[in-house]
XYZ file of C-alpha atoms in Angstrom:
315
model
C 112.973 74.900 77.335
C 112.310 78.451 76.144
C 108.573 77.737 76.095
C 108.730 76.372 79.630
C 110.632 79.461 80.800
C 108.090 81.750 79.137
C 105.236 79.897 80.859
C 107.045 80.220 84.191
C 107.494 83.953 83.592
C 103.784 84.267 82.791
C 102.917 82.591 86.119
C 105.187 85.045 87.958
C 103.627 87.971 86.108
C 100.135 86.784 87.046
C 101.103 86.492 90.727
C 102.622 89.979 90.603
C 99.492 91.482 89.059
C 97.229 89.807 91.595
C 99.321 91.146 94.454
C 99.441 94.675 93.051
C 95.690 94.756 92.482
C 94.618 93.226 95.799
C 97.126 94.313 98.400
C 97.755 97.557 96.516
C 94.154 98.513 97.248
C 94.630 97.637 100.930
C 97.761 99.776 101.120
C 95.892 102.631 99.466
C 93.154 102.432 102.104
C 95.801 102.455 104.821
C 97.510 105.553 103.392
C 94.168 107.385 103.301
C 94.272 107.553 107.112
C 96.531 110.582 106.527
C 93.555 112.492 105.083
C 90.484 110.973 106.726
C 90.590 111.935 110.400
C 87.155 111.066 111.833
C 87.032 107.928 113.956
C 83.869 106.373 112.496
C 85.050 106.411 108.838
C 88.456 105.148 109.963
C 86.856 102.259 111.833
C 84.846 101.279 108.774
C 87.867 101.651 106.488
C 89.921 99.321 108.687
C 87.081 96.792 108.908
C 86.647 96.821 105.127
C 90.117 95.349 104.580
C 90.553 93.451 107.852
C 89.068 90.131 106.559
C 91.099 90.116 103.336
C 94.505 91.763 103.782
C 96.316 88.589 104.885
C 94.853 86.527 102.036
C 95.909 89.216 99.566
C 99.516 88.844 100.684
C 99.390 85.184 99.622
C 100.267 86.360 96.123
C 103.463 87.990 97.395
C 104.474 84.671 98.977
C 103.704 82.824 95.744
C 105.694 85.395 93.771
C 108.771 85.202 96.000
C 108.688 81.414 96.331
C 108.013 80.944 92.627
C 110.883 83.214 91.609
C 113.273 81.362 93.903
C 112.254 78.007 92.427
C 111.789 79.025 88.778
C 114.360 81.795 88.261
C 117.066 81.516 90.944
C 119.428 83.668 88.867
C 116.995 86.582 88.787
C 116.081 86.006 92.441
C 119.743 86.239 93.491
C 120.358 89.400 91.461
C 117.198 91.098 92.695
C 117.818 90.399 96.384
C 121.493 91.384 96.241
C 120.490 94.629 94.529
C 117.370 95.422 96.555
C 117.870 93.984 100.020
C 117.362 97.374 101.717
C 114.016 98.319 100.062
C 112.834 94.691 100.314
C 113.579 94.725 104.051
C 111.787 98.084 104.342
C 108.769 96.651 102.529
C 108.565 93.511 104.690
C 108.964 95.488 107.923
C 106.268 97.907 106.767
C 103.885 95.067 105.952
C 104.393 93.621 109.444
C 103.709 97.011 111.047
C 100.650 97.499 108.823
C 99.322 94.116 109.923
C 99.904 94.932 113.598
C 98.077 98.258 113.281
C 95.100 96.677 111.532
C 94.711 93.669 113.800
C 95.038 95.470 117.134
C 93.247 98.718 116.291
C 89.717 97.657 117.243
C 90.712 96.274 120.657
C 93.229 98.952 121.632
C 92.644 101.805 124.064
C 92.063 105.283 122.682
C 95.697 106.261 123.290
C 97.137 103.157 121.626
C 94.619 103.449 118.782
C 95.858 106.973 118.067
C 99.397 105.584 117.801
C 98.266 102.728 115.539
C 96.437 105.239 113.333
C 99.797 106.909 112.735
C 101.640 103.634 112.144
C 99.062 102.326 109.653
C 99.379 105.062 106.990
C 103.146 105.402 107.497
C 103.706 101.657 107.099
C 101.324 101.443 104.135
C 103.034 104.368 102.419
C 106.532 102.989 103.021
C 105.509 99.554 101.709
C 104.005 101.099 98.573
C 107.030 103.325 97.982
C 109.440 100.405 98.483
C 107.608 98.307 95.914
C 107.704 101.088 93.334
C 111.370 101.822 94.045
C 112.194 98.121 93.588
C 110.376 98.104 90.252
C 112.172 101.261 89.110
C 115.576 99.853 90.071
C 114.897 96.605 88.206
C 113.847 98.514 85.090
C 117.023 100.611 85.306
C 119.286 97.584 85.716
C 117.694 95.019 83.413
C 116.189 97.182 80.661
C 118.474 100.186 80.630
C 121.727 98.634 81.904
C 122.010 101.617 84.207
C 123.825 101.067 87.548
C 121.163 103.039 89.428
C 120.588 102.695 93.162
C 117.080 102.324 94.538
C 117.175 105.917 95.879
C 118.097 107.534 92.532
C 115.588 109.799 90.830
C 113.998 107.204 88.527
C 113.272 104.579 91.229
C 112.061 107.331 93.587
C 109.620 108.625 90.964
C 108.435 105.045 90.373
C 107.869 104.661 94.123
C 105.864 107.872 94.313
C 103.928 106.914 91.186
C 102.922 103.555 92.661
C 101.838 105.299 95.867
C 99.573 107.625 93.853
C 97.977 104.673 91.999
C 97.415 102.815 95.288
C 95.797 105.935 96.760
C 93.489 106.152 93.752
C 92.592 102.487 94.278
C 91.956 103.160 97.958
C 89.610 106.039 97.149
C 87.609 103.850 94.793
C 87.455 101.090 97.413
C 86.120 103.251 100.248
C 83.638 105.004 97.934
C 82.296 101.544 97.057
C 82.489 99.791 100.436
C 81.689 102.682 102.799
C 79.623 105.080 100.716
C 78.132 108.370 101.858
C 80.283 108.829 104.953
C 83.397 109.339 102.793
C 81.918 109.835 99.308
C 82.514 113.571 99.024
C 85.991 113.611 100.548
C 87.130 110.505 98.663
C 85.821 112.000 95.428
C 87.868 115.169 95.914
C 90.965 113.196 96.900
C 90.565 110.970 93.843
C 90.897 113.979 91.565
C 94.111 115.133 93.247
C 95.640 111.646 93.221
C 94.680 111.157 89.571
C 96.455 114.378 88.563
C 99.491 113.400 90.648
C 99.506 109.917 89.108
C 99.400 111.326 85.555
C 102.224 113.772 86.270
C 104.438 111.111 87.839
C 103.767 108.619 85.011
C 104.633 111.308 82.477
C 107.833 112.154 84.360
C 108.835 108.475 84.468
C 108.204 108.039 80.745
C 110.145 111.181 79.818
C 113.042 110.353 82.121
C 113.473 106.809 80.803
C 111.564 106.340 77.510
C 113.337 103.115 76.444
C 111.041 100.629 78.284
C 108.007 102.114 76.563
C 109.752 102.130 73.177
C 110.603 98.445 73.558
C 106.969 97.671 74.299
C 105.796 99.800 71.367
C 107.714 97.547 68.937
C 105.106 94.823 69.405
C 101.457 94.795 68.425
C 100.519 93.970 72.005
C 102.505 96.979 73.184
C 100.729 99.295 70.760
C 97.359 97.926 71.859
C 98.258 98.346 75.530
C 99.390 101.930 74.941
C 96.054 102.762 73.338
C 94.210 101.019 76.175
C 96.134 103.132 78.711
C 95.091 106.343 76.939
C 91.493 105.138 76.742
C 91.448 104.235 80.432
C 92.759 107.699 81.310
C 89.771 109.210 79.530
C 87.425 106.765 81.247
C 88.878 107.687 84.640
C 88.362 111.390 83.955
C 84.672 110.684 83.311
C 84.273 108.344 86.281
C 85.918 110.745 88.697
C 83.337 113.346 87.761
C 80.181 111.274 87.728
C 80.942 107.583 88.214
C 80.447 105.209 91.120
C 83.253 104.036 93.395
C 83.214 100.468 92.088
C 83.613 101.633 88.486
C 86.473 103.920 89.519
C 88.143 100.996 91.282
C 87.784 98.701 88.270
C 89.085 101.334 85.836
C 92.088 102.086 88.058
C 92.881 98.376 88.375
C 92.719 98.048 84.592
C 94.956 101.118 84.164
C 97.613 99.722 86.506
C 97.408 96.294 84.866
C 97.916 97.780 81.398
C 101.028 99.672 82.559
C 102.539 96.528 84.113
C 101.773 94.482 80.988
C 103.372 97.149 78.790
C 106.544 96.977 80.883
C 106.414 93.173 80.722
C 106.240 93.449 76.929
C 109.463 95.466 77.056
C 111.118 92.774 79.154
C 109.915 90.152 76.673
C 111.538 92.138 73.855
C 114.765 92.192 75.827
C 114.648 88.401 76.147
C 113.696 87.924 72.485
C 116.745 89.958 71.456
C 118.961 87.678 73.601
C 119.911 90.571 75.857
C 118.389 88.820 78.868
C 117.683 85.111 78.452
C 114.956 83.659 80.649
C 116.304 80.200 79.885
C 119.787 81.004 81.182
C 118.395 82.512 84.391
C 115.813 79.769 84.901
C 116.081 76.561 86.855
C 116.240 73.097 85.310
C 113.461 71.734 83.157
C 112.492 69.210 85.844
C 112.253 71.868 88.541
C 110.156 74.172 86.380
C 107.828 71.316 85.424
C 107.250 70.330 89.066
C 106.643 73.943 90.180
C 104.278 74.617 87.279
C 102.260 71.495 88.103
C 102.012 72.653 91.711
C 100.997 76.128 90.536
C 98.208 74.599 88.460
C 96.717 73.356 91.736
C 97.576 76.196 94.146
C 96.605 79.179 91.992
C 93.008 78.026 91.244
C 92.508 77.209 94.934
C 93.785 80.640 95.926
C 91.532 82.319 93.369
C 88.553 80.313 94.607
C 89.272 81.322 98.203
C 89.563 85.008 97.245
C 86.331 84.852 95.283
C 84.504 83.308 98.224
C 85.874 85.890 100.705
C 84.938 88.826 98.474
C 81.476 87.364 97.971
C 80.918 86.947 101.716
C 82.075 90.506 102.483
C 80.607 92.150 99.385
C 78.207 94.502 101.167
C 78.666 97.949 102.644
C 80.701 98.151 105.844
C 78.533 99.422 108.695
């Protein structure tokens, strides 16, 4: 049963990573409307994510549905603890979708309003996700009765916003090119510095999650990979292409999430938080995992096809 629970947790972690990488980039592009004011770059930015944003949110649906089916105990605790930021996130995602879908057909006056809603909704969604993550780390790893608006969750929310903004800069440098290259390059440097400062603040404020991860060989390797990727990003921000910046930032975010997941695994291995006790029955997990073996490859195939079709520059 423990092996089945670990496999279920791995499926949830994969869905989480896919959502963070894909829709996180979309949210970063949306937040960049705060800084990029010209209409033509904004139009191209919106069109670059318009064909893919809804498909990217598929992973959020899979994550929520999978957690309900596979780990109802964790699902109940998370929602009872985080219903306010979760509601904020879902409302923001709806508003983001409305702004994206109606922007091209709206009048100039309505478009100006949607161009305010889009970055605000994207920023609130990103902050809510980071605050949820920070609250879960505080409760499950640190046994700290923190609220989602305490300093640690707030710093996590701001940190995730800075990473998403860095992803967004890499995306528009790759997909749009010269029209935003110079401005996105400058913004990337500022967001990178902000991201490093916030990550350092989070680690100093609550060092236990990183210590738990460091106990394992995988955690040590991930820590070294994070440091290496920071150096790579410094080089790419100075002379690299947008696509390489995007890939390096995605890898950096993935390594941080995996390091935190290693800490959670250590918590479970030490019987401080049993995945088996919080998981559903063996039959339920088996059925859901079989379904996931069909749905996840199909979703990946669809994403691959969409990205291939819309791989060129946005004109």
